[in-house]
mmCIF file with all atom_site columns, C-alpha atoms in Angstrom:
data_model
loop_
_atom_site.group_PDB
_atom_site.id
_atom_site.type_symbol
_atom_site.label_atom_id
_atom_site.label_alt_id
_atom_site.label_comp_id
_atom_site.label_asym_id
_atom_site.label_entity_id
_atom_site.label_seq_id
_atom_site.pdbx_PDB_ins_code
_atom_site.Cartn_x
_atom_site.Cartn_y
_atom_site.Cartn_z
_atom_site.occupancy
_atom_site.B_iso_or_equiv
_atom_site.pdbx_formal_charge
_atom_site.auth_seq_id
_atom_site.auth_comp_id
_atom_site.auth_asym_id
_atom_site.auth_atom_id
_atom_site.pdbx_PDB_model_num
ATOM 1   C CA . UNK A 1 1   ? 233.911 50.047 239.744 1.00 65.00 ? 8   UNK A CA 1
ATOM 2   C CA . UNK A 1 2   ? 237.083 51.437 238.744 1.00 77.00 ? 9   UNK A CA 1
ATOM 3   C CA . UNK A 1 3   ? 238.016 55.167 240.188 1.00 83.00 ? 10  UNK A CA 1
ATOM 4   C CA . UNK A 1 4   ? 239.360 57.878 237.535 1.00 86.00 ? 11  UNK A CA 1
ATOM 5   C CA . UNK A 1 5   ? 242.728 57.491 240.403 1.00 87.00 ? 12  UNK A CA 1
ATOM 6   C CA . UNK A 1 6   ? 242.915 53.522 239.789 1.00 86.00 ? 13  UNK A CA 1
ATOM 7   C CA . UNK A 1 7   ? 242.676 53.967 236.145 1.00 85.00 ? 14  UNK A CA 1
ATOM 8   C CA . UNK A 1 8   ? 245.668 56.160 236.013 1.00 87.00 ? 15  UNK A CA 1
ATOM 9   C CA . UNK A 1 9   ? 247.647 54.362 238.542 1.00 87.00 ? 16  UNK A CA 1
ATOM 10  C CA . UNK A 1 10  ? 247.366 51.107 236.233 1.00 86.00 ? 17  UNK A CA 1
ATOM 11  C CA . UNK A 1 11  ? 248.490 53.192 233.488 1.00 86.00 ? 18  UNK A CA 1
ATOM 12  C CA . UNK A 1 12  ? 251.788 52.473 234.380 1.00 84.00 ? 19  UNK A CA 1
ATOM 13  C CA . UNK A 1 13  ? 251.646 49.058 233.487 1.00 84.00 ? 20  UNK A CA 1
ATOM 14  C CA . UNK A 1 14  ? 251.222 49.629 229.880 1.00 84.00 ? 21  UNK A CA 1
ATOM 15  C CA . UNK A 1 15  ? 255.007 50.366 229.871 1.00 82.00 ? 22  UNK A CA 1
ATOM 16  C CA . UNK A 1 16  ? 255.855 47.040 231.137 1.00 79.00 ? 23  UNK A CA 1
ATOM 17  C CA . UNK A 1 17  ? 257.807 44.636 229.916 1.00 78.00 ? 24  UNK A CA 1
ATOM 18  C CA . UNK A 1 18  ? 255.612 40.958 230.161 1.00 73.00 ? 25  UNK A CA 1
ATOM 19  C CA . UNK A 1 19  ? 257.973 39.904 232.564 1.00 78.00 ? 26  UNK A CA 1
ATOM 20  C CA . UNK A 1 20  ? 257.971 43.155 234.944 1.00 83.00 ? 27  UNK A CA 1
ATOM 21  C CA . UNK A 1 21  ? 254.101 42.462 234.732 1.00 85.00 ? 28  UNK A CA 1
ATOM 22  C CA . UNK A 1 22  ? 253.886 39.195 236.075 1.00 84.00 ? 29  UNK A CA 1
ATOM 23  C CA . UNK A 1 23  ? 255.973 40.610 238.830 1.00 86.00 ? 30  UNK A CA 1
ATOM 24  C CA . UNK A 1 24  ? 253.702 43.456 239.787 1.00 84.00 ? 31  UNK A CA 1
ATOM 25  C CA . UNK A 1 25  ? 250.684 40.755 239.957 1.00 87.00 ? 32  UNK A CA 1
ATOM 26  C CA . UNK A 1 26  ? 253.066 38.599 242.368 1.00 88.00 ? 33  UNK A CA 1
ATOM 27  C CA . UNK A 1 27  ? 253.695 41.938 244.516 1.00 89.00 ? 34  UNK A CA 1
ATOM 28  C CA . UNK A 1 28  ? 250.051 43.056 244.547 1.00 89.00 ? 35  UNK A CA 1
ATOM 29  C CA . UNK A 1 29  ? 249.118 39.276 246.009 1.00 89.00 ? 36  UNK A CA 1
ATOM 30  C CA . UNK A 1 30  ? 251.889 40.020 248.507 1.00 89.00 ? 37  UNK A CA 1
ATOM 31  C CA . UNK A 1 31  ? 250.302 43.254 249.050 1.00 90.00 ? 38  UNK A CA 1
ATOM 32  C CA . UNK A 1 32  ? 246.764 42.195 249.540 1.00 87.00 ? 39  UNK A CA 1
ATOM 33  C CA . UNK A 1 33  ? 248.885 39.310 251.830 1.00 87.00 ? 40  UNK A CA 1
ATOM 34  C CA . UNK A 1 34  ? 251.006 41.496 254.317 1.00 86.00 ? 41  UNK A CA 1
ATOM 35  C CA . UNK A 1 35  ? 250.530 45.199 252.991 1.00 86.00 ? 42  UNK A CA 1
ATOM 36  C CA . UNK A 1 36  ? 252.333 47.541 251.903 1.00 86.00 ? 43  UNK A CA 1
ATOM 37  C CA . UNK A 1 37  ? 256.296 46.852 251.525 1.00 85.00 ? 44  UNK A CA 1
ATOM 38  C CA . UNK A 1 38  ? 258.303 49.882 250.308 1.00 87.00 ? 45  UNK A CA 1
ATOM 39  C CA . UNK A 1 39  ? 261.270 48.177 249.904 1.00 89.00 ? 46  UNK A CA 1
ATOM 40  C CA . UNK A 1 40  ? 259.778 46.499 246.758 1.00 87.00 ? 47  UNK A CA 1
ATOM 41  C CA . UNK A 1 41  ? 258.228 49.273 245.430 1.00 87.00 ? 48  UNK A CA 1
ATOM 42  C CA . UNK A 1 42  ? 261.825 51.485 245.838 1.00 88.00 ? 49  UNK A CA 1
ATOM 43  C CA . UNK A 1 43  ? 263.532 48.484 244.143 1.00 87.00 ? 50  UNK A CA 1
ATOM 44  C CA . UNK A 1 44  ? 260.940 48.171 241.517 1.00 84.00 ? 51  UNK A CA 1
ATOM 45  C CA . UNK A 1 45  ? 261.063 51.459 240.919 1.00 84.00 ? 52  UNK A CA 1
ATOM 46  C CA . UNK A 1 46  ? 264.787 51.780 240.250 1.00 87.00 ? 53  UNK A CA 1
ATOM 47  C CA . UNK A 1 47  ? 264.412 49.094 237.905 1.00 84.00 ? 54  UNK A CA 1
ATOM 48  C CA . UNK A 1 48  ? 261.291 50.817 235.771 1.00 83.00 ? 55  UNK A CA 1
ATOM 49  C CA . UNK A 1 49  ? 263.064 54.380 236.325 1.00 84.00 ? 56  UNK A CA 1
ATOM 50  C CA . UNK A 1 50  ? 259.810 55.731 237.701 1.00 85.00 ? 57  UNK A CA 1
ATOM 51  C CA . UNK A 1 51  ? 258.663 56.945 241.281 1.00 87.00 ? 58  UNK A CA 1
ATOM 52  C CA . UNK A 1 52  ? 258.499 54.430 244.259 1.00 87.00 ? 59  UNK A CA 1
ATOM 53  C CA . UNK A 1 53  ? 255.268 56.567 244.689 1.00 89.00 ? 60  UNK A CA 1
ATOM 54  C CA . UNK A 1 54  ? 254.343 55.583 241.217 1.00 88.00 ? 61  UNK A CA 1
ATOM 55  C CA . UNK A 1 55  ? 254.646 51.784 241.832 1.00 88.00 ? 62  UNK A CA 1
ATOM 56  C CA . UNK A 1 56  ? 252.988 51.840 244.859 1.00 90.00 ? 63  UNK A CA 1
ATOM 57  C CA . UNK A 1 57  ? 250.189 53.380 242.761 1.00 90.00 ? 64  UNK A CA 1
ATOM 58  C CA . UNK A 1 58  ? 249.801 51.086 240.320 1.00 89.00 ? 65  UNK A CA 1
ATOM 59  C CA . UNK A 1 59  ? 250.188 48.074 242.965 1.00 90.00 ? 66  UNK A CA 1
ATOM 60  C CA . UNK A 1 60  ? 247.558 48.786 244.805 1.00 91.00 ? 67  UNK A CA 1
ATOM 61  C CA . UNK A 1 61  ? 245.244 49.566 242.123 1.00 90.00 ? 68  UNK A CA 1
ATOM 62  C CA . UNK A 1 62  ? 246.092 46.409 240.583 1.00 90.00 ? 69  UNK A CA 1
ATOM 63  C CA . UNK A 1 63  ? 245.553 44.671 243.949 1.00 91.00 ? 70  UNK A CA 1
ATOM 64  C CA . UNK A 1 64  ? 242.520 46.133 244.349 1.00 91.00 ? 71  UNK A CA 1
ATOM 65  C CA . UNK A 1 65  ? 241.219 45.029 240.596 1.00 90.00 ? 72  UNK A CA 1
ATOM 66  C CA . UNK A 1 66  ? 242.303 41.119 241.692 1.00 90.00 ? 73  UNK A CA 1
ATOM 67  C CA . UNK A 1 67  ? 240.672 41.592 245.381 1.00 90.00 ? 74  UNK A CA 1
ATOM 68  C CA . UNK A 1 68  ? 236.971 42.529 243.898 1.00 88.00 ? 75  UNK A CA 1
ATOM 69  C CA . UNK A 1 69  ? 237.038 40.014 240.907 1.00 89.00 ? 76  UNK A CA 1
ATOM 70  C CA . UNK A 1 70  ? 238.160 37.232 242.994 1.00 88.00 ? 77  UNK A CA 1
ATOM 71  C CA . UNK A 1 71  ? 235.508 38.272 245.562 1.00 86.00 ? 78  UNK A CA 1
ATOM 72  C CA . UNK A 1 72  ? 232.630 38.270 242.964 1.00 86.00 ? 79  UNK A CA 1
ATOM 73  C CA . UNK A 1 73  ? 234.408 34.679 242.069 1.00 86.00 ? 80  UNK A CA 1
ATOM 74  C CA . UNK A 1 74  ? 234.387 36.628 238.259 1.00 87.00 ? 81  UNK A CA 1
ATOM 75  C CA . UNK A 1 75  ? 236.088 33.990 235.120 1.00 88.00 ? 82  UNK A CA 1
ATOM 76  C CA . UNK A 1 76  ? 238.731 35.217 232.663 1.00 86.00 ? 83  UNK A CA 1
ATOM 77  C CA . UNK A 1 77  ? 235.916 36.014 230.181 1.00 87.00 ? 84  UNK A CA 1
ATOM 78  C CA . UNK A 1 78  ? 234.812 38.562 232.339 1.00 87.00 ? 85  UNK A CA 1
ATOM 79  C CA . UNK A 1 79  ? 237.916 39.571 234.078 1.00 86.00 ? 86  UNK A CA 1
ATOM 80  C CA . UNK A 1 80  ? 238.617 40.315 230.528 1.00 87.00 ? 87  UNK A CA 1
ATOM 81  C CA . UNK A 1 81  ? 235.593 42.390 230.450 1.00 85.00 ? 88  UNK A CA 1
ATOM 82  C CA . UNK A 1 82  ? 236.623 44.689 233.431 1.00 83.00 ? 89  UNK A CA 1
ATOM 83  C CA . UNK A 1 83  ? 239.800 45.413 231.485 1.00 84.00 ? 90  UNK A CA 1
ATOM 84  C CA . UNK A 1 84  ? 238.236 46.494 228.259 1.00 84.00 ? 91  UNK A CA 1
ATOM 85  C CA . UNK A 1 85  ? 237.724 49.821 230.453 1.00 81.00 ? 92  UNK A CA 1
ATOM 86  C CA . UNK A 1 86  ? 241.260 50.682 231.120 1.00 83.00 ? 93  UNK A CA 1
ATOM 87  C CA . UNK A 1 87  ? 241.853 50.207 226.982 1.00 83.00 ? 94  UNK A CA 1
ATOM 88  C CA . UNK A 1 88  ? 244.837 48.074 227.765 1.00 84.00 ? 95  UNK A CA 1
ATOM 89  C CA . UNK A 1 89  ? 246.635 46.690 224.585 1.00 85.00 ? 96  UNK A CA 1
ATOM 90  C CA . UNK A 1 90  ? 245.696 43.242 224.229 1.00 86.00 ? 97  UNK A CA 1
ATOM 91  C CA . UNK A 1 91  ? 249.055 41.619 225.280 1.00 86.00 ? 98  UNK A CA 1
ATOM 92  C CA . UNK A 1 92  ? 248.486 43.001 228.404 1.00 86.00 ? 99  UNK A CA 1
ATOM 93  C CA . UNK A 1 93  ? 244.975 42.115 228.794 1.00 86.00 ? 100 UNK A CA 1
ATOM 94  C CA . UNK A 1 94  ? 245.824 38.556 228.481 1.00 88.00 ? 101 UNK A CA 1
ATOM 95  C CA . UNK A 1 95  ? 248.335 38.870 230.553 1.00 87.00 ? 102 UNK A CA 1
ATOM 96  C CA . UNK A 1 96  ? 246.686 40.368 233.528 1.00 88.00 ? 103 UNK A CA 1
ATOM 97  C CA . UNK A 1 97  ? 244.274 37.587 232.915 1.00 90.00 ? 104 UNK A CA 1
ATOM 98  C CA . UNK A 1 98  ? 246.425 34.720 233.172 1.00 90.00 ? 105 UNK A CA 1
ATOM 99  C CA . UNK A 1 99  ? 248.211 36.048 236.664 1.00 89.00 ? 106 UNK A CA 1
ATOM 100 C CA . UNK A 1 100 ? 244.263 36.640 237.790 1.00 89.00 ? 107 UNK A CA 1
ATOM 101 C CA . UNK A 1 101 ? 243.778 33.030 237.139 1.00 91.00 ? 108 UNK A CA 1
ATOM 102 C CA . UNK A 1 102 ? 246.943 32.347 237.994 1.00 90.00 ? 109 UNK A CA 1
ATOM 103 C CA . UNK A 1 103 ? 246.496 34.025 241.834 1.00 89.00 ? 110 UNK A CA 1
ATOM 104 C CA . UNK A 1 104 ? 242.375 33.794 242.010 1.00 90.00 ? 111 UNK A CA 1
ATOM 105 C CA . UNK A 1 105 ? 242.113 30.884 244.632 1.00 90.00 ? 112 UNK A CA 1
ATOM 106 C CA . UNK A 1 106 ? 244.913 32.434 246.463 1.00 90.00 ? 113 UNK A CA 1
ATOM 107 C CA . UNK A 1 107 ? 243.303 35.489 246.536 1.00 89.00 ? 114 UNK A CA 1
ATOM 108 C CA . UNK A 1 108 ? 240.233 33.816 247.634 1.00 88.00 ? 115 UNK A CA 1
ATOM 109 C CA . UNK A 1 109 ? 241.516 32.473 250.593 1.00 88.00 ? 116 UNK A CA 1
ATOM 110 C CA . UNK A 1 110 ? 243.582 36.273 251.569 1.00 86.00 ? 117 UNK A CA 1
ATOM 111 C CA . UNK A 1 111 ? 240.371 37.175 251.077 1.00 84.00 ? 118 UNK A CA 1
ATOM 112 C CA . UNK A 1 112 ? 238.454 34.615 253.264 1.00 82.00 ? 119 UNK A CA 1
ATOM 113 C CA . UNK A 1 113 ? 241.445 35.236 255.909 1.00 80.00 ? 120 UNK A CA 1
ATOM 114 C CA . UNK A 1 114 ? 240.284 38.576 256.401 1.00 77.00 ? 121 UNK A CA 1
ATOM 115 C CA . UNK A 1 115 ? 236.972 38.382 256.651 1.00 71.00 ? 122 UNK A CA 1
ATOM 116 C CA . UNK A 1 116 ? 235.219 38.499 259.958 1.00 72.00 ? 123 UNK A CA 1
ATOM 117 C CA . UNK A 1 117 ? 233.551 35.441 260.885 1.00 73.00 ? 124 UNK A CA 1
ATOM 118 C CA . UNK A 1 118 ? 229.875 36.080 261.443 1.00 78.00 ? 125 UNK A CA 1
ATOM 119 C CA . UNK A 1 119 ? 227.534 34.453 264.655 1.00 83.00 ? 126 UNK A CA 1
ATOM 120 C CA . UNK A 1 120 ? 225.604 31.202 262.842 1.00 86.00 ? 127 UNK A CA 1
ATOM 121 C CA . UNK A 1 121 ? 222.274 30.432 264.159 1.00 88.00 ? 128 UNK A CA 1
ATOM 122 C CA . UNK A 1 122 ? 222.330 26.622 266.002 1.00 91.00 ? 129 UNK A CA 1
ATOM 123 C CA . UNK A 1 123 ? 219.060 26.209 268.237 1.00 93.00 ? 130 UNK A CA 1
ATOM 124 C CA . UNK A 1 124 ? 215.844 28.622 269.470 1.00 92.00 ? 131 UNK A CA 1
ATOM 125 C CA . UNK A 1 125 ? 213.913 27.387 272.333 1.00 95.00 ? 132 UNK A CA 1
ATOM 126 C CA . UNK A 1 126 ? 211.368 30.072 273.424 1.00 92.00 ? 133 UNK A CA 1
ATOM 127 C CA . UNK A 1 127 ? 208.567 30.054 276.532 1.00 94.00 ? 134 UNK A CA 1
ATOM 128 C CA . UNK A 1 128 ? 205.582 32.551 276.922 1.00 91.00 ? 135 UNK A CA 1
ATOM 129 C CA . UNK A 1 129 ? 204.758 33.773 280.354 1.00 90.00 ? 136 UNK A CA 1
ATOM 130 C CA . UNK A 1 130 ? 201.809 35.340 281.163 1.00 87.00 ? 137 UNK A CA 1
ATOM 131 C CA . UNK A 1 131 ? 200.742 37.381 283.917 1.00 81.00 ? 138 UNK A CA 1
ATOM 132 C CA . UNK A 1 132 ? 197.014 37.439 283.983 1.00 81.00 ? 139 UNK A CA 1
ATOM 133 C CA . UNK A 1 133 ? 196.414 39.053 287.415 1.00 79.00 ? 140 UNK A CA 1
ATOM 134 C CA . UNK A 1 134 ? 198.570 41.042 290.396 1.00 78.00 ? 141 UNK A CA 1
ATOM 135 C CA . UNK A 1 135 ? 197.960 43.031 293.518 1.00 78.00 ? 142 UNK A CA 1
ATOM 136 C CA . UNK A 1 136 ? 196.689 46.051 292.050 1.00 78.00 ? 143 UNK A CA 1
ATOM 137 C CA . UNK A 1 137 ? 194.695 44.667 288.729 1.00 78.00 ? 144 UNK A CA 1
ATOM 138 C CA . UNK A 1 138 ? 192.563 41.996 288.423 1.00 80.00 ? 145 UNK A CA 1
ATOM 139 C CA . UNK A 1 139 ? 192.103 40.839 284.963 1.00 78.00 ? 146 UNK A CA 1
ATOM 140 C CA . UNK A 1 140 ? 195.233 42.071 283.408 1.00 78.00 ? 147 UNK A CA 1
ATOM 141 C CA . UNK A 1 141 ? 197.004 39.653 280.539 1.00 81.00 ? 148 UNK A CA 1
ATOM 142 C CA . UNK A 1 142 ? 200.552 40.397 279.877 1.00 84.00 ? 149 UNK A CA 1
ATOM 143 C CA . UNK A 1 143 ? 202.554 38.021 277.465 1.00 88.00 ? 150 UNK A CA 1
ATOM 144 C CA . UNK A 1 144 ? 205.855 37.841 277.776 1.00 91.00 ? 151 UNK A CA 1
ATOM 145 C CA . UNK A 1 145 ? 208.356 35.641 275.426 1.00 92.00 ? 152 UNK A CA 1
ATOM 146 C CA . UNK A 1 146 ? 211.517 34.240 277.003 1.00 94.00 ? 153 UNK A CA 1
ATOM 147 C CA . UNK A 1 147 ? 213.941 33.543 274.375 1.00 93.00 ? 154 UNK A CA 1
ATOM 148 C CA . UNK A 1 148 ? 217.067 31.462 274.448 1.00 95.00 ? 155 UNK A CA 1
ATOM 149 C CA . UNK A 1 149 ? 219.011 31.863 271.093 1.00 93.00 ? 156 UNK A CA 1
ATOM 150 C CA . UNK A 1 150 ? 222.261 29.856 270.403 1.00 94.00 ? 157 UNK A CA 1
ATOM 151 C CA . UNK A 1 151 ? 225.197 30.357 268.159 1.00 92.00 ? 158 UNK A CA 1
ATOM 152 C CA . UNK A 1 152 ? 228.426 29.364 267.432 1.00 88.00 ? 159 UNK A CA 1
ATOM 153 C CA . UNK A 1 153 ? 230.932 31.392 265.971 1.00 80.00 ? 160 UNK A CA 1
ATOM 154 C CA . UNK A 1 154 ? 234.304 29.321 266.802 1.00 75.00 ? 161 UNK A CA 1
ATOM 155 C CA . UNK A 1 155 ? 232.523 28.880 270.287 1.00 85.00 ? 162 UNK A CA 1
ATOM 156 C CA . UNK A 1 156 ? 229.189 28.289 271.585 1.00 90.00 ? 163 UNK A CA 1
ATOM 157 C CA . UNK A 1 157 ? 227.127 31.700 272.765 1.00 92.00 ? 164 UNK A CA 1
ATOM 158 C CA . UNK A 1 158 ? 224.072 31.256 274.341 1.00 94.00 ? 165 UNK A CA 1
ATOM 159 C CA . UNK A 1 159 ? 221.725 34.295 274.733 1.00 93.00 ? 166 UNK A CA 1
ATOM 160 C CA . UNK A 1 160 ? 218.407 35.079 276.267 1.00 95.00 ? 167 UNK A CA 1
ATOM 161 C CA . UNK A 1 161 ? 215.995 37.952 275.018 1.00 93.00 ? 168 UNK A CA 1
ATOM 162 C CA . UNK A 1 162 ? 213.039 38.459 276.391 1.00 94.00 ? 169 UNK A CA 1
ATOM 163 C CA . UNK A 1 163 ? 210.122 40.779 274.338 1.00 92.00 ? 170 UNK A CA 1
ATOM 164 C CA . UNK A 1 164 ? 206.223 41.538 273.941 1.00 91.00 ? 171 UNK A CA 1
ATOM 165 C CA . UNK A 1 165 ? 203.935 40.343 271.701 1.00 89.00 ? 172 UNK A CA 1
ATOM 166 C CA . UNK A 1 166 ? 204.122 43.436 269.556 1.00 92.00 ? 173 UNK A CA 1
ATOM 167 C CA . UNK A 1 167 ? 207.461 43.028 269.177 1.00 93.00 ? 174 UNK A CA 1
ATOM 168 C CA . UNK A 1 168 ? 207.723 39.790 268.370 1.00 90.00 ? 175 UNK A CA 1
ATOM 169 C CA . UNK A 1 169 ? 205.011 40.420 265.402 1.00 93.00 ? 176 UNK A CA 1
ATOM 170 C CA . UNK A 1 170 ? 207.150 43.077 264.499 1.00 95.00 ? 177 UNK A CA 1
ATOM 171 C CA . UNK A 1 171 ? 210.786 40.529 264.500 1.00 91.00 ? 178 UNK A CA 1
ATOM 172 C CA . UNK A 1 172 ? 208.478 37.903 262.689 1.00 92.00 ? 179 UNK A CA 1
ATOM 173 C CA . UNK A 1 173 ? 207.718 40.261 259.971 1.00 95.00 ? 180 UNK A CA 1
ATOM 174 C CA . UNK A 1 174 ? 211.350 41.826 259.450 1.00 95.00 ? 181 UNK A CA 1
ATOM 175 C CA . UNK A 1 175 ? 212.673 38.002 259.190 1.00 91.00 ? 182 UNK A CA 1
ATOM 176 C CA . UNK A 1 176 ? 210.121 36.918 256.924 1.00 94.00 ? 183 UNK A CA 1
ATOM 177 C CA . UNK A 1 177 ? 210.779 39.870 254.687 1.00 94.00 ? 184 UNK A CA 1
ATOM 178 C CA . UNK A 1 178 ? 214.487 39.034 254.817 1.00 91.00 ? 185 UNK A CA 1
ATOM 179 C CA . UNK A 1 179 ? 213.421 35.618 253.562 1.00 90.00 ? 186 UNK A CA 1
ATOM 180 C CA . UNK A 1 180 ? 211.645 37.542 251.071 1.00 91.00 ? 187 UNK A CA 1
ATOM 181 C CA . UNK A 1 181 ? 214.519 39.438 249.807 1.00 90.00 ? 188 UNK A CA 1
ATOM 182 C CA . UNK A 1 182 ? 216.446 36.083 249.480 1.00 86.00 ? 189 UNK A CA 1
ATOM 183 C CA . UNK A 1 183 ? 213.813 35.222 247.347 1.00 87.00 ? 190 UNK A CA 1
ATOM 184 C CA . UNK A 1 184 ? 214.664 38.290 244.704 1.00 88.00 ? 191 UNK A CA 1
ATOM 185 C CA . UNK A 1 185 ? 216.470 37.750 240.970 1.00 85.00 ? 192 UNK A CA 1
ATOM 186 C CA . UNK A 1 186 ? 219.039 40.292 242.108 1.00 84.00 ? 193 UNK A CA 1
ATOM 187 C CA . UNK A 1 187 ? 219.941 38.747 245.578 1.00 82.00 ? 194 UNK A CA 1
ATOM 188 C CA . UNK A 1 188 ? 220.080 35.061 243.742 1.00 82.00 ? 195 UNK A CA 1
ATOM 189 C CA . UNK A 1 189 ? 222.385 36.757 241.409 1.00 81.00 ? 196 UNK A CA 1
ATOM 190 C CA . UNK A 1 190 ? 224.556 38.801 243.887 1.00 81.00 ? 197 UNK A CA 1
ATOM 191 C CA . UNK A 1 191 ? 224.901 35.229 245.782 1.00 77.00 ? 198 UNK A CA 1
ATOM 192 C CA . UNK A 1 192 ? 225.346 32.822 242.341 1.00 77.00 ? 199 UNK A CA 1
ATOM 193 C CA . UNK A 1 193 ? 228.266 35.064 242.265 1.00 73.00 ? 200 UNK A CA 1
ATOM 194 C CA . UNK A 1 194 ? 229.375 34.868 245.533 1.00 67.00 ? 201 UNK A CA 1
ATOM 195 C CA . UNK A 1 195 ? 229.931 31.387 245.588 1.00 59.00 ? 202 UNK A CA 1
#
């Protein structure tokens, strides 16, 4: 979802030349690549006679438009789309498009650069321990579930948990409602997109 601020910061590049536009996509890959560089935007500025602040603007709007289509994996069709709400003439339109195919798998793998790698699940071993007497009660049953989880990020963590019945019930359910939810149209569509 496009911001009222992104819309008018990409108003600037209606007044590009074709060429001047398919260096602002370059510099908005380099920007989503190693940040912000003023020395572009001053020199890009000089050559548009606008503001360096300007630039910068319409740079990072534009980087931000490439970053969320090429993390919903979106085609041209509907990159296309998502333009139709800036009203961009259609010269420009296709040619945002073409740098957006252009840069996509690029911008895929800034993208996957940055990300932060998540804990995978790799092996569960569990044992149940039960007290069933002790000094001071006879007749007492208390379960208790020693867990051993593994995962590997890059390395190999091993972790051990140890809970109650109740809360075990209670994990059981939460997971199997997460399994649930994986289940849904709109979290098969959010991940169909994803990938």
């Amino acid at each position: 979802v496009l911001t009222e601020q992104h819309k008018k910061d990409l108003g600037l590049l209606t007044e590009l030349p074709p060429a001047a536009l398919a260096e602002f996509a370059k510099i908005a890959v380099e920007f989503l690549r190693h940040g912000a560089n003023p020395k572009i935007y001053s020199g890009a500025a000089q050559k548009l006679n606008v503001s360096p602040t300007d630039v910068k603007g319409a740079v990072e709007a534009l980087s931000y438009v490439f970053a969320e289509c090429a993390k919903n994996n979106i085609n041209d069709i509907d990159f296309m789309d998502t333009l139709l709400v800036l009203a961009f003439p259609k010269e420009i339109n296709e040619g945002l498009t073409n740098m957006y195919e252009k840069y996509k798998k690029e911008i895929r793998s800034i993208l996957t650069e940055l990300s932060f790698g998540l804990p995978h699940y790799d092996n569960l071993s569990w044992r149940l321990d039960v007290q069933v007497a002790s000094r001071t009660l006879n007749k007492q049953v208390e379960p208790i579930f020693t867990i051993k989880l593994e995962t590997f990020e890059p390395e190999h963590r091993v972790q051990y948990l140890q809970t109650d019945i109740v809360n075990l019930k209670h994990i059981v359910a939460e997971l199997e409602r997460a399994l649930q939810e994986l289940k849904s149209a709109h979290c098969r569509r959010i991940i169909r997109n994803v990938k």
